[in-house]
Structures are given as C-alpha cells and as structure tokens.
PDB file of C-alpha atoms in Angstrom:
ATOM      1  CA  MET C 300      24.927 -25.543  46.453  1.00  0.00           C
ATOM      2  CA  THR C 301      21.303 -26.737  46.734  1.00  0.00           C
ATOM      3  CA  GLU C 302      19.717 -29.066  44.196  1.00  0.00           C
ATOM      4  CA  THR C 303      17.573 -26.174  42.979  1.00  0.00           C
ATOM      5  CA  GLU C 304      20.702 -24.147  42.284  1.00  0.00           C
ATOM      6  CA  VAL C 305      22.324 -27.104  40.506  1.00  0.00           C
ATOM      7  CA  PHE C 306      19.183 -27.548  38.401  1.00  0.00           C
ATOM      8  CA  ALA C 307      19.177 -23.864  37.438  1.00  0.00           C
ATOM      9  CA  LYS C 308      22.772 -24.059  36.259  1.00  0.00           C
ATOM     10  CA  VAL C 309      22.249 -27.364  34.427  1.00  0.00           C
ATOM     11  CA  LYS C 310      19.223 -25.821  32.747  1.00  0.00           C
ATOM     12  CA  GLU C 311      21.250 -22.821  31.616  1.00  0.00           C
ATOM     13  CA  THR C 312      23.938 -25.179  30.274  1.00  0.00           C
ATOM     14  CA  LEU C 313      21.408 -27.221  28.283  1.00  0.00           C
ATOM     15  CA  VAL C 314      19.644 -24.130  26.938  1.00  0.00           C
ATOM     16  CA  GLU C 315      22.974 -22.893  25.570  1.00  0.00           C
ATOM     17  CA  ALA C 316      24.282 -26.248  24.328  1.00  0.00           C
ATOM     18  CA  LEU C 317      21.090 -27.333  22.582  1.00  0.00           C
ATOM     19  CA  GLY C 318      19.544 -23.987  21.645  1.00  0.00           C
ATOM     20  CA  LEU C 319      16.408 -24.541  23.742  1.00  0.00           C
ATOM     21  CA  ASP C 320      13.787 -22.376  25.385  1.00  0.00           C
ATOM     22  CA  ASP C 321      13.921 -22.294  29.193  1.00  0.00           C
ATOM     23  CA  GLU C 322      10.590 -24.018  29.676  1.00  0.00           C
ATOM     24  CA  GLU C 323      11.614 -27.055  27.625  1.00  0.00           C
ATOM     25  CA  VAL C 324      14.165 -28.076  30.254  1.00  0.00           C
ATOM     26  CA  THR C 325      12.238 -29.986  32.921  1.00  0.00           C
ATOM     27  CA  PRO C 326      13.752 -32.575  35.298  1.00  0.00           C
ATOM     28  CA  GLU C 327      11.998 -35.439  33.499  1.00  0.00           C
ATOM     29  CA  ALA C 328      12.907 -34.348  29.938  1.00  0.00           C
ATOM     30  CA  THR C 329      15.109 -36.876  28.120  1.00  0.00           C
ATOM     31  CA  LEU C 330      18.161 -35.472  26.366  1.00  0.00           C
ATOM     32  CA  THR C 331      17.724 -37.214  23.028  1.00  0.00           C
ATOM     33  CA  GLY C 332      13.964 -37.795  22.845  1.00  0.00           C
ATOM     34  CA  ASP C 333      12.638 -34.544  24.312  1.00  0.00           C
ATOM     35  CA  LEU C 334      15.525 -32.117  23.888  1.00  0.00           C
ATOM     36  CA  GLY C 335      16.899 -33.349  20.552  1.00  0.00           C
ATOM     37  CA  ALA C 336      20.509 -33.932  21.652  1.00  0.00           C
ATOM     38  CA  GLU C 337      22.789 -35.741  19.190  1.00  0.00           C
ATOM     39  CA  SER C 338      25.993 -37.610  19.956  1.00  0.00           C
ATOM     40  CA  ILE C 339      28.320 -34.594  19.673  1.00  0.00           C
ATOM     41  CA  ASP C 340      26.001 -32.655  21.995  1.00  0.00           C
ATOM     42  CA  PHE C 341      26.829 -35.081  24.811  1.00  0.00           C
ATOM     43  CA  LEU C 342      30.481 -34.046  24.574  1.00  0.00           C
ATOM     44  CA  ASP C 343      29.464 -30.396  24.362  1.00  0.00           C
ATOM     45  CA  ILE C 344      27.304 -30.786  27.489  1.00  0.00           C
ATOM     46  CA  VAL C 345      30.176 -32.465  29.376  1.00  0.00           C
ATOM     47  CA  PHE C 346      32.586 -29.653  28.437  1.00  0.00           C
ATOM     48  CA  ARG C 347      30.092 -26.975  29.481  1.00  0.00           C
ATOM     49  CA  LEU C 348      29.263 -28.677  32.787  1.00  0.00           C
ATOM     50  CA  GLU C 349      32.966 -28.934  33.606  1.00  0.00           C
ATOM     51  CA  LYS C 350      33.292 -25.207  33.070  1.00  0.00           C
ATOM     52  CA  ALA C 351      30.038 -24.186  34.783  1.00  0.00           C
ATOM     53  CA  PHE C 352      30.660 -26.221  37.941  1.00  0.00           C
ATOM     54  CA  ASN C 353      34.471 -26.252  37.855  1.00  0.00           C
ATOM     55  CA  ILE C 354      34.565 -30.061  37.953  1.00  0.00           C
ATOM     56  CA  LYS C 355      36.335 -32.765  35.938  1.00  0.00           C
ATOM     57  CA  ILE C 356      34.103 -35.342  34.245  1.00  0.00           C
ATOM     58  CA  PRO C 357      36.096 -38.406  33.134  1.00  0.00           C
ATOM     59  CA  ARG C 358      35.058 -40.018  29.840  1.00  0.00           C
ATOM     60  CA  GLY C 359      32.168 -42.420  30.306  1.00  0.00           C
ATOM     61  CA  GLU C 360      31.335 -41.364  33.860  1.00  0.00           C
ATOM     62  CA  LEU C 361      28.254 -39.220  33.242  1.00  0.00           C
ATOM     63  CA  PHE C 362      27.191 -40.975  30.022  1.00  0.00           C
ATOM     64  CA  PRO C 363      28.624 -44.531  30.184  1.00  0.00           C
ATOM     65  CA  ASP C 364      30.094 -45.933  26.963  1.00  0.00           C
ATOM     66  CA  ASN C 365      31.240 -49.446  26.017  1.00  0.00           C
ATOM     67  CA  ILE C 366      28.141 -51.113  27.425  1.00  0.00           C
ATOM     68  CA  VAL C 367      25.933 -51.826  24.420  1.00  0.00           C
ATOM     69  CA  ASN C 368      28.860 -52.984  22.278  1.00  0.00           C
ATOM     70  CA  ASN C 369      30.034 -55.502  24.881  1.00  0.00           C
ATOM     71  CA  PRO C 370      28.552 -58.973  24.088  1.00  0.00           C
ATOM     72  CA  GLU C 371      28.799 -59.932  27.748  1.00  0.00           C
ATOM     73  CA  PHE C 372      26.324 -57.199  28.622  1.00  0.00           C
ATOM     74  CA  VAL C 373      23.832 -57.542  25.755  1.00  0.00           C
ATOM     75  CA  GLN C 374      21.781 -60.465  24.505  1.00  0.00           C
ATOM     76  CA  ASP C 375      18.898 -60.303  22.013  1.00  0.00           C
ATOM     77  CA  GLY C 376      18.825 -56.537  22.209  1.00  0.00           C
ATOM     78  CA  LYS C 377      18.468 -56.467  25.986  1.00  0.00           C
ATOM     79  CA  LEU C 378      20.929 -55.965  28.807  1.00  0.00           C
ATOM     80  CA  THR C 379      21.869 -59.217  30.545  1.00  0.00           C
ATOM     81  CA  GLU C 380      21.907 -59.478  34.318  1.00  0.00           C
ATOM     82  CA  THR C 381      25.656 -58.769  34.270  1.00  0.00           C
ATOM     83  CA  GLY C 382      24.969 -55.799  32.013  1.00  0.00           C
ATOM     84  CA  LEU C 383      22.374 -54.436  34.416  1.00  0.00           C
ATOM     85  CA  VAL C 384      24.771 -54.771  37.343  1.00  0.00           C
ATOM     86  CA  GLU C 385      27.440 -52.965  35.324  1.00  0.00           C
ATOM     87  CA  LEU C 386      24.991 -50.192  34.421  1.00  0.00           C
ATOM     88  CA  THR C 387      23.830 -49.836  38.019  1.00  0.00           C
ATOM     89  CA  ASN C 388      27.430 -49.521  39.174  1.00  0.00           C
ATOM     90  CA  ARG C 389      28.315 -47.005  36.514  1.00  0.00           C
ATOM     91  CA  MET C 390      25.135 -44.923  36.712  1.00  0.00           C
ATOM     92  CA  PRO C 391      24.336 -44.432  40.398  1.00  0.00           C
ATOM     93  CA  HIS C 392      22.982 -41.044  39.282  1.00  0.00           C
ATOM     94  CA  ALA C 393      20.229 -42.593  37.125  1.00  0.00           C
ATOM     95  CA  ASP C 394      16.863 -43.966  38.166  1.00  0.00           C
ATOM     96  CA  LEU C 395      16.909 -47.491  36.689  1.00  0.00           C
ATOM     97  CA  LYS C 396      13.662 -48.836  38.220  1.00  0.00           C
ATOM     98  CA  GLU C 397      11.572 -48.603  35.067  1.00  0.00           C
ATOM     99  CA  PHE C 398      14.384 -49.659  32.751  1.00  0.00           C
ATOM    100  CA  GLU C 399      15.039 -52.822  34.779  1.00  0.00           C
ATOM    101  CA  GLN C 400      11.508 -54.084  33.952  1.00  0.00           C
ATOM    102  CA  ASP C 401      12.393 -54.153  30.255  1.00  0.00           C
ATOM    103  CA  PRO C 402      16.128 -53.529  29.719  1.00  0.00           C
ATOM    104  CA  ASP C 403      15.792 -53.019  25.948  1.00  0.00           C
ATOM    105  CA  ILE C 404      18.977 -51.260  24.772  1.00  0.00           C
ATOM    106  CA  ASN C 405      16.892 -48.996  22.554  1.00  0.00           C
ATOM    107  CA  LYS C 406      15.430 -47.543  25.751  1.00  0.00           C
ATOM    108  CA  LEU C 407      18.837 -46.829  27.252  1.00  0.00           C
ATOM    109  CA  ALA C 408      18.741 -43.249  25.988  1.00  0.00           C
ATOM    110  CA  GLU C 409      15.651 -42.615  28.138  1.00  0.00           C
ATOM    111  CA  LEU C 410      17.885 -42.888  31.213  1.00  0.00           C
ATOM    112  CA  PHE C 411      19.647 -39.722  30.205  1.00  0.00           C
ATOM    113  CA  LYS C 412      17.270 -37.181  31.693  1.00  0.00           C
ATOM    114  CA  VAL C 413      17.897 -33.676  32.956  1.00  0.00           C
ATOM    115  CA  GLN C 414      17.473 -35.025  36.501  1.00  0.00           C
ATOM    116  CA  THR C 415      20.204 -37.626  35.793  1.00  0.00           C
ATOM    117  CA  ILE C 416      22.647 -34.788  35.151  1.00  0.00           C
ATOM    118  CA  VAL C 417      21.454 -32.885  38.233  1.00  0.00           C
ATOM    119  CA  ASN C 418      22.006 -36.009  40.387  1.00  0.00           C
ATOM    120  CA  TYR C 419      25.462 -36.567  38.895  1.00  0.00           C
ATOM    121  CA  VAL C 420      26.596 -32.983  39.424  1.00  0.00           C
ATOM    122  CA  SER C 421      25.121 -32.837  42.949  1.00  0.00           C
ATOM    123  CA  ASN C 422      27.048 -36.003  43.914  1.00  0.00           C
ATOM    124  CA  LYS C 423      30.187 -34.692  42.311  1.00  0.00           C
ATOM    125  CA  ILE C 424      30.261 -31.318  44.005  1.00  0.00           C
ATOM    126  CA  SER C 425      29.278 -32.704  47.397  1.00  0.00           C
ATOM    127  CA  GLY C 426      32.393 -34.877  47.084  1.00  0.00           C
TER     128      GLY C 426
ATOM    129  CA  MET N  35      40.477 -26.638  -6.941  1.00  0.00           C
ATOM    130  CA  ARG N  36      40.908 -27.030  -3.206  1.00  0.00           C
ATOM    131  CA  TRP N  37      38.400 -25.730  -0.697  1.00  0.00           C
ATOM    132  CA  ILE N  38      40.691 -23.320   1.136  1.00  0.00           C
ATOM    133  CA  TRP N  39      39.107 -20.191   2.586  1.00  0.00           C
ATOM    134  CA  ILE N  40      42.044 -18.585   4.335  1.00  0.00           C
ATOM    135  CA  ASP N  41      44.925 -16.879   2.536  1.00  0.00           C
ATOM    136  CA  ARG N  42      47.582 -17.104   5.208  1.00  0.00           C
ATOM    137  CA  PHE N  43      48.239 -17.291   8.906  1.00  0.00           C
ATOM    138  CA  VAL N  44      49.585 -14.127  10.529  1.00  0.00           C
ATOM    139  CA  GLU N  45      49.968 -15.651  13.984  1.00  0.00           C
ATOM    140  CA  PHE N  46      50.178 -19.240  15.172  1.00  0.00           C
ATOM    141  CA  THR N  47      50.829 -20.244  18.767  1.00  0.00           C
ATOM    142  CA  PRO N  48      50.718 -24.063  18.845  1.00  0.00           C
ATOM    143  CA  GLY N  49      47.991 -25.521  21.026  1.00  0.00           C
ATOM    144  CA  ARG N  50      46.559 -22.118  21.903  1.00  0.00           C
ATOM    145  CA  ARG N  51      45.773 -19.527  19.266  1.00  0.00           C
ATOM    146  CA  ALA N  52      45.828 -18.887  15.531  1.00  0.00           C
ATOM    147  CA  VAL N  53      45.051 -15.805  13.470  1.00  0.00           C
ATOM    148  CA  ALA N  54      44.452 -16.039   9.732  1.00  0.00           C
ATOM    149  CA  VAL N  55      43.419 -13.528   7.094  1.00  0.00           C
ATOM    150  CA  LYS N  56      41.322 -13.802   3.962  1.00  0.00           C
ATOM    151  CA  ASN N  57      41.195 -11.109   1.295  1.00  0.00           C
ATOM    152  CA  VAL N  58      37.841 -11.046  -0.453  1.00  0.00           C
ATOM    153  CA  SER N  59      38.088 -10.442  -4.209  1.00  0.00           C
ATOM    154  CA  LEU N  60      35.523  -9.914  -6.912  1.00  0.00           C
ATOM    155  CA  ALA N  61      37.563 -12.401  -8.948  1.00  0.00           C
ATOM    156  CA  GLU N  62      36.004 -15.163  -6.832  1.00  0.00           C
ATOM    157  CA  ASP N  63      33.171 -16.864  -8.688  1.00  0.00           C
ATOM    158  CA  HIS N  64      30.907 -17.416  -5.730  1.00  0.00           C
ATOM    159  CA  LEU N  65      30.437 -13.672  -5.176  1.00  0.00           C
ATOM    160  CA  HIS N  66      28.794 -13.356  -8.583  1.00  0.00           C
ATOM    161  CA  ASP N  67      26.071 -15.754  -7.499  1.00  0.00           C
ATOM    162  CA  HIS N  68      25.692 -14.175  -4.063  1.00  0.00           C
ATOM    163  CA  TRP N  69      24.170 -11.884  -5.092  1.00  0.00           C
ATOM    164  CA  GLY N  70      24.731 -10.663  -8.702  1.00  0.00           C
ATOM    165  CA  PRO N  71      24.199  -6.890  -8.415  1.00  0.00           C
ATOM    166  CA  PHE N  72      25.177  -6.777  -4.725  1.00  0.00           C
ATOM    167  CA  PRO N  73      28.013  -9.218  -4.063  1.00  0.00           C
ATOM    168  CA  ILE N  74      28.563 -10.109  -0.396  1.00  0.00           C
ATOM    169  CA  MET N  75      30.670 -12.832   1.206  1.00  0.00           C
ATOM    170  CA  PRO N  76      28.364 -15.692   2.325  1.00  0.00           C
ATOM    171  CA  CYS N  77      28.283 -16.222   6.096  1.00  0.00           C
ATOM    172  CA  SER N  78      28.539 -19.994   5.549  1.00  0.00           C
ATOM    173  CA  LEU N  79      31.933 -19.527   3.886  1.00  0.00           C
ATOM    174  CA  MET N  80      33.111 -17.358   6.770  1.00  0.00           C
ATOM    175  CA  ILE N  81      32.136 -20.164   9.151  1.00  0.00           C
ATOM    176  CA  GLU N  82      34.228 -22.434   6.917  1.00  0.00           C
ATOM    177  CA  GLY N  83      37.111 -19.931   7.100  1.00  0.00           C
ATOM    178  CA  MET N  84      36.965 -20.010  10.889  1.00  0.00           C
ATOM    179  CA  ALA N  85      36.666 -23.813  10.812  1.00  0.00           C
ATOM    180  CA  GLN N  86      39.859 -23.999   8.763  1.00  0.00           C
ATOM    181  CA  THR N  87      41.733 -21.548  11.007  1.00  0.00           C
ATOM    182  CA  ALA N  88      40.627 -23.347  14.169  1.00  0.00           C
ATOM    183  CA  GLY N  89      40.807 -26.808  12.567  1.00  0.00           C
ATOM    184  CA  VAL N  90      44.471 -26.424  11.622  1.00  0.00           C
ATOM    185  CA  LEU N  91      45.165 -25.137  15.146  1.00  0.00           C
ATOM    186  CA  VAL N  92      43.466 -28.208  16.642  1.00  0.00           C
ATOM    187  CA  GLY N  93      45.139 -30.579  14.150  1.00  0.00           C
ATOM    188  CA  GLN N  94      48.600 -29.193  14.807  1.00  0.00           C
ATOM    189  CA  ALA N  95      48.058 -29.562  18.563  1.00  0.00           C
ATOM    190  CA  ARG N  96      48.123 -33.342  17.980  1.00  0.00           C
ATOM    191  CA  ASP N  97      50.865 -33.123  15.354  1.00  0.00           C
ATOM    192  CA  PHE N  98      48.304 -33.698  12.533  1.00  0.00           C
ATOM    193  CA  LYS N  99      47.913 -37.320  13.654  1.00  0.00           C
ATOM    194  CA  GLU N 100      44.178 -37.022  14.386  1.00  0.00           C
ATOM    195  CA  LYS N 101      41.475 -36.619  11.759  1.00  0.00           C
ATOM    196  CA  VAL N 102      39.833 -33.402  12.859  1.00  0.00           C
ATOM    197  CA  ILE N 103      36.258 -33.001  11.660  1.00  0.00           C
ATOM    198  CA  LEU N 104      33.927 -30.077  12.297  1.00  0.00           C
ATOM    199  CA  ALA N 105      31.173 -31.585  14.422  1.00  0.00           C
ATOM    200  CA  LYS N 106      29.143 -28.635  15.682  1.00  0.00           C
ATOM    201  CA  VAL N 107      28.744 -24.918  15.154  1.00  0.00           C
ATOM    202  CA  SER N 108      27.903 -23.846  18.709  1.00  0.00           C
ATOM    203  CA  LEU N 109      27.606 -20.170  17.854  1.00  0.00           C
ATOM    204  CA  ALA N 110      27.683 -18.077  14.676  1.00  0.00           C
ATOM    205  CA  GLU N 111      26.960 -14.365  14.973  1.00  0.00           C
ATOM    206  CA  PHE N 112      27.550 -11.748  12.297  1.00  0.00           C
ATOM    207  CA  ASN N 113      27.063  -8.052  12.916  1.00  0.00           C
ATOM    208  CA  ASP N 114      28.086  -6.771   9.509  1.00  0.00           C
ATOM    209  CA  ILE N 115      28.417  -7.759   5.861  1.00  0.00           C
ATOM    210  CA  VAL N 116      31.657  -8.362   3.985  1.00  0.00           C
ATOM    211  CA  VAL N 117      32.114  -7.120   0.412  1.00  0.00           C
ATOM    212  CA  PRO N 118      34.836  -7.401  -2.257  1.00  0.00           C
ATOM    213  CA  GLY N 119      37.951  -5.495  -1.242  1.00  0.00           C
ATOM    214  CA  ASP N 120      37.505  -6.323   2.454  1.00  0.00           C
ATOM    215  CA  GLN N 121      39.915  -8.300   4.562  1.00  0.00           C
ATOM    216  CA  ILE N 122      38.541 -10.803   7.065  1.00  0.00           C
ATOM    217  CA  THR N 123      40.610 -11.720  10.113  1.00  0.00           C
ATOM    218  CA  TYR N 124      39.855 -15.012  11.861  1.00  0.00           C
ATOM    219  CA  ARG N 125      41.091 -15.303  15.449  1.00  0.00           C
ATOM    220  CA  ALA N 126      40.686 -18.779  16.938  1.00  0.00           C
ATOM    221  CA  GLU N 127      41.571 -20.077  20.376  1.00  0.00           C
ATOM    222  CA  ILE N 128      41.435 -23.573  21.804  1.00  0.00           C
ATOM    223  CA  ASP N 129      39.100 -23.554  24.770  1.00  0.00           C
ATOM    224  CA  ASN N 130      39.348 -27.258  25.574  1.00  0.00           C
ATOM    225  CA  ILE N 131      41.013 -30.236  23.911  1.00  0.00           C
ATOM    226  CA  THR N 132      40.598 -33.879  24.923  1.00  0.00           C
ATOM    227  CA  PRO N 133      41.444 -37.200  23.249  1.00  0.00           C
ATOM    228  CA  GLU N 134      37.993 -37.202  21.586  1.00  0.00           C
ATOM    229  CA  ALA N 135      37.304 -33.600  20.688  1.00  0.00           C
ATOM    230  CA  ALA N 136      38.220 -29.928  20.862  1.00  0.00           C
ATOM    231  CA  VAL N 137      36.238 -26.761  21.532  1.00  0.00           C
ATOM    232  CA  THR N 138      37.313 -23.481  19.982  1.00  0.00           C
ATOM    233  CA  THR N 139      36.121 -19.911  20.345  1.00  0.00           C
ATOM    234  CA  GLY N 140      36.593 -17.438  17.540  1.00  0.00           C
ATOM    235  CA  THR N 141      36.207 -13.790  16.734  1.00  0.00           C
ATOM    236  CA  MET N 142      36.166 -12.240  13.278  1.00  0.00           C
ATOM    237  CA  LEU N 143      37.161  -8.787  12.142  1.00  0.00           C
ATOM    238  CA  ARG N 144      36.279  -6.925   8.953  1.00  0.00           C
ATOM    239  CA  ASN N 145      39.114  -4.563   8.032  1.00  0.00           C
ATOM    240  CA  GLY N 146      40.166  -4.593  11.682  1.00  0.00           C
ATOM    241  CA  LYS N 147      36.696  -3.880  13.106  1.00  0.00           C
ATOM    242  CA  PRO N 148      34.513  -6.408  14.991  1.00  0.00           C
ATOM    243  CA  LEU N 149      32.522  -8.590  12.597  1.00  0.00           C
ATOM    244  CA  GLY N 150      31.261 -11.478  14.716  1.00  0.00           C
ATOM    245  CA  HIS N 151      31.858 -14.696  16.631  1.00  0.00           C
ATOM    246  CA  VAL N 152      32.029 -18.355  15.641  1.00  0.00           C
ATOM    247  CA  ASN N 153      32.460 -21.067  18.289  1.00  0.00           C
ATOM    248  CA  LEU N 154      33.042 -24.609  17.111  1.00  0.00           C
ATOM    249  CA  ILE N 155      33.428 -28.191  18.269  1.00  0.00           C
ATOM    250  CA  PHE N 156      35.707 -30.579  16.397  1.00  0.00           C
ATOM    251  CA  SER N 157      35.723 -34.344  16.697  1.00  0.00           C
ATOM    252  CA  HIS N 158      38.853 -36.483  16.564  1.00  0.00           C
ATOM    253  CA  ILE N 159      36.907 -39.031  14.574  1.00  0.00           C
ATOM    254  CA  ASP N 160      39.177 -42.038  15.147  1.00  0.00           C
ATOM    255  CA  GLN N 161      38.385 -41.650  18.866  1.00  0.00           C
ATOM    256  CA  ASN N 162      34.602 -41.605  18.378  1.00  0.00           C
ATOM    257  CA  LEU N 163      32.526 -43.289  21.039  1.00  0.00           C
ATOM    258  CA  ALA N 164      30.621 -45.447  18.543  1.00  0.00           C
ATOM    259  CA  GLY N 165      33.863 -47.163  17.529  1.00  0.00           C
ATOM    260  CA  ALA N 166      33.343 -46.505  13.783  1.00  0.00           C
ATOM    261  CA  LYS N 167      36.424 -47.008  11.605  1.00  0.00           C
ATOM    262  CA  PHE N 168      37.766 -44.528   9.049  1.00  0.00           C
ATOM    263  CA  PRO N 169      40.470 -44.747   6.334  1.00  0.00           C
ATOM    264  CA  LYS N 170      44.014 -44.884   7.689  1.00  0.00           C
ATOM    265  CA  ASP N 171      45.292 -41.922   5.693  1.00  0.00           C
ATOM    266  CA  ASN N 172      44.643 -38.498   7.147  1.00  0.00           C
ATOM    267  CA  PHE N 173      42.352 -37.124   4.456  1.00  0.00           C
ATOM    268  CA  VAL N 174      41.706 -33.914   6.404  1.00  0.00           C
ATOM    269  CA  PHE N 175      45.095 -32.232   6.423  1.00  0.00           C
ATOM    270  CA  THR N 176      46.528 -31.990   2.946  1.00  0.00           C
ATOM    271  CA  SER N 177      49.962 -30.594   2.258  1.00  0.00           C
ATOM    272  CA  GLN N 178      48.303 -27.283   1.322  1.00  0.00           C
ATOM    273  CA  PHE N 179      47.111 -26.753   4.899  1.00  0.00           C
ATOM    274  CA  GLU N 180      50.421 -27.844   6.354  1.00  0.00           C
ATOM    275  CA  ARG N 181      52.272 -25.424   4.051  1.00  0.00           C
ATOM    276  CA  LEU N 182      50.173 -22.535   5.388  1.00  0.00           C
ATOM    277  CA  VAL N 183      51.307 -23.160   8.925  1.00  0.00           C
ATOM    278  CA  ALA N 184      54.841 -24.439   8.206  1.00  0.00           C
ATOM    279  CA  PRO N 185      56.636 -21.064   8.480  1.00  0.00           C
ATOM    280  CA  PHE N 186      55.460 -20.695  12.082  1.00  0.00           C
ATOM    281  CA  LEU N 187      56.496 -24.185  13.062  1.00  0.00           C
ATOM    282  CA  GLU N 188      59.945 -23.783  11.518  1.00  0.00           C
ATOM    283  CA  GLY N 189      60.513 -20.480  13.281  1.00  0.00           C
ATOM    284  CA  GLY N 190      59.920 -18.426  10.106  1.00  0.00           C
ATOM    285  CA  ASP N 191      58.159 -15.079   9.909  1.00  0.00           C
ATOM    286  CA  GLY N 192      54.984 -16.371   8.244  1.00  0.00           C
TER     287      GLY N 192
END
C-alpha cells in the first residue's frame, strides 16, 4: 500500500470518527487543535484504524501515555532530556524537531497530526 | 424513580449480543411534554435505551466489575417516529472490547420494522488513561439492572 493510499484510508477513518468534512483532513492538521478530537476519540480512532488496516495497535503505541505524569520525564512543565529520549523512542512516527526546541508539555498534543498516524500505519503495515 | 428505559431482555448472549424491548405507553409523563397534542418518544431517550441495553451487555462481559460509562455516541440515525402503543426493540452487539473501553453497534426496530441505528463507545472509567480515581462502589450497575439480565445468566427463560 502506498503512502497516498494509507492517507486516503486514514482520512476516511478520521472523517467518520470525528464527523469532519473531507477537506479538513490535511497531513499537517493536529487532531485536537484543528480537528477537535477529545480523549475518547483517540480510542475510537485506534479501534477504527485496527479495523480499517487489519492491524493490532497496543495501548500507548500510537498515542503514548504515562509520559507527562512521570516526574522523571517532566520538570517545570517541560520534558526533561530523559523525557525527550523516551518520547523519541516511543514516537518514531512523529516529527519532533520543532517540539525539541521548546518541549513544553502543553504543546505535546501538536505532535499528534494526521501525518503522524499515516507514518505509524505505514511503518506497521510494512512490517 | 430509577432511570430505566428498557422493560426486559428477550435475548442475552454474554459478551456478544443482547436484545431488549421497551413498550411505549401514554402513561409515561415525558410523552405529555413531547409534544402535548402529538406525543412521540424522544430520540434522546431511545439512545439511552440502546445505551442501557448495550451497557449491561458490556458490563456483564466483565462480570459487572468495571464501571461502564457511555463515552461517545458514534452514530444515531432514526428513520421513523415512535408513538404510544409501539414496541421498540434494541439489538446491541459488542464490536470490540478492551481493558479500557468497548464499542457496540446497535439496530432498533419499531413494532418489528427497521427504526434506526445507534453505535456507541463505553469507557471502563477505572482504566482511564488520565489516571483519575472514582468511588470504589460500582454506582453504574444497580440491582435493578442485574435483575433484568439475571434470568439469562441463571439459565432461565427470561
């Protein structure tokens, strides 16, 4: 499956899960900020992706949890160096370049873009 | 008064499928406010009826140990109205269940004819990702709900 095909299917999934119009789903759109996803929607998206692509997505793999509530990873509202390493290891599908300049945990949600999902699924199905 | 919007289960296959019925009666107060001269069953209460049918199915799948909370109405479609004297049938199936949540799909019938679809997502709130804590007692499943499903779990005829 090409990346374009993965994107088309991810787009369809997000349109259904979040009640969006097709044109709202662009690669750079953020799930919470631009597309209005709430916490339960992340689970919904995971379930739908599993079905659409016939894959298994373990908890915390696509959208990592237990990072911001771990004191080893967060100090003064920013990810520590250890936290950044952890995030990099757990989110090889995200582009962290911009976030690394100012690892404010309030900006963590901006890492969850449509392209992040496309990268994750592409890696997953290519094995 | 307890907020129960199903009368009884007519089928219950643990972990998979439940079918419940609700007989709509003009004796119910809410119909007089919705709408006086032309009483119809509110769609919101039919979503609640499906949520209870599917919610009990999801709760029983974990032996009523999880607190099962309706988290999202993924789809609600109604093709007809329901009036006093009608019987609504709620058919719910578990599509996916994980430690954190469950997805159900549901169809509704009005007097045996297609009425609509309601798909839902439930959260097992003690397993929420934010780590929030809730009271120890299971405030979701009262004995009234458990009584509705008991005949099927004891091998009765419902």
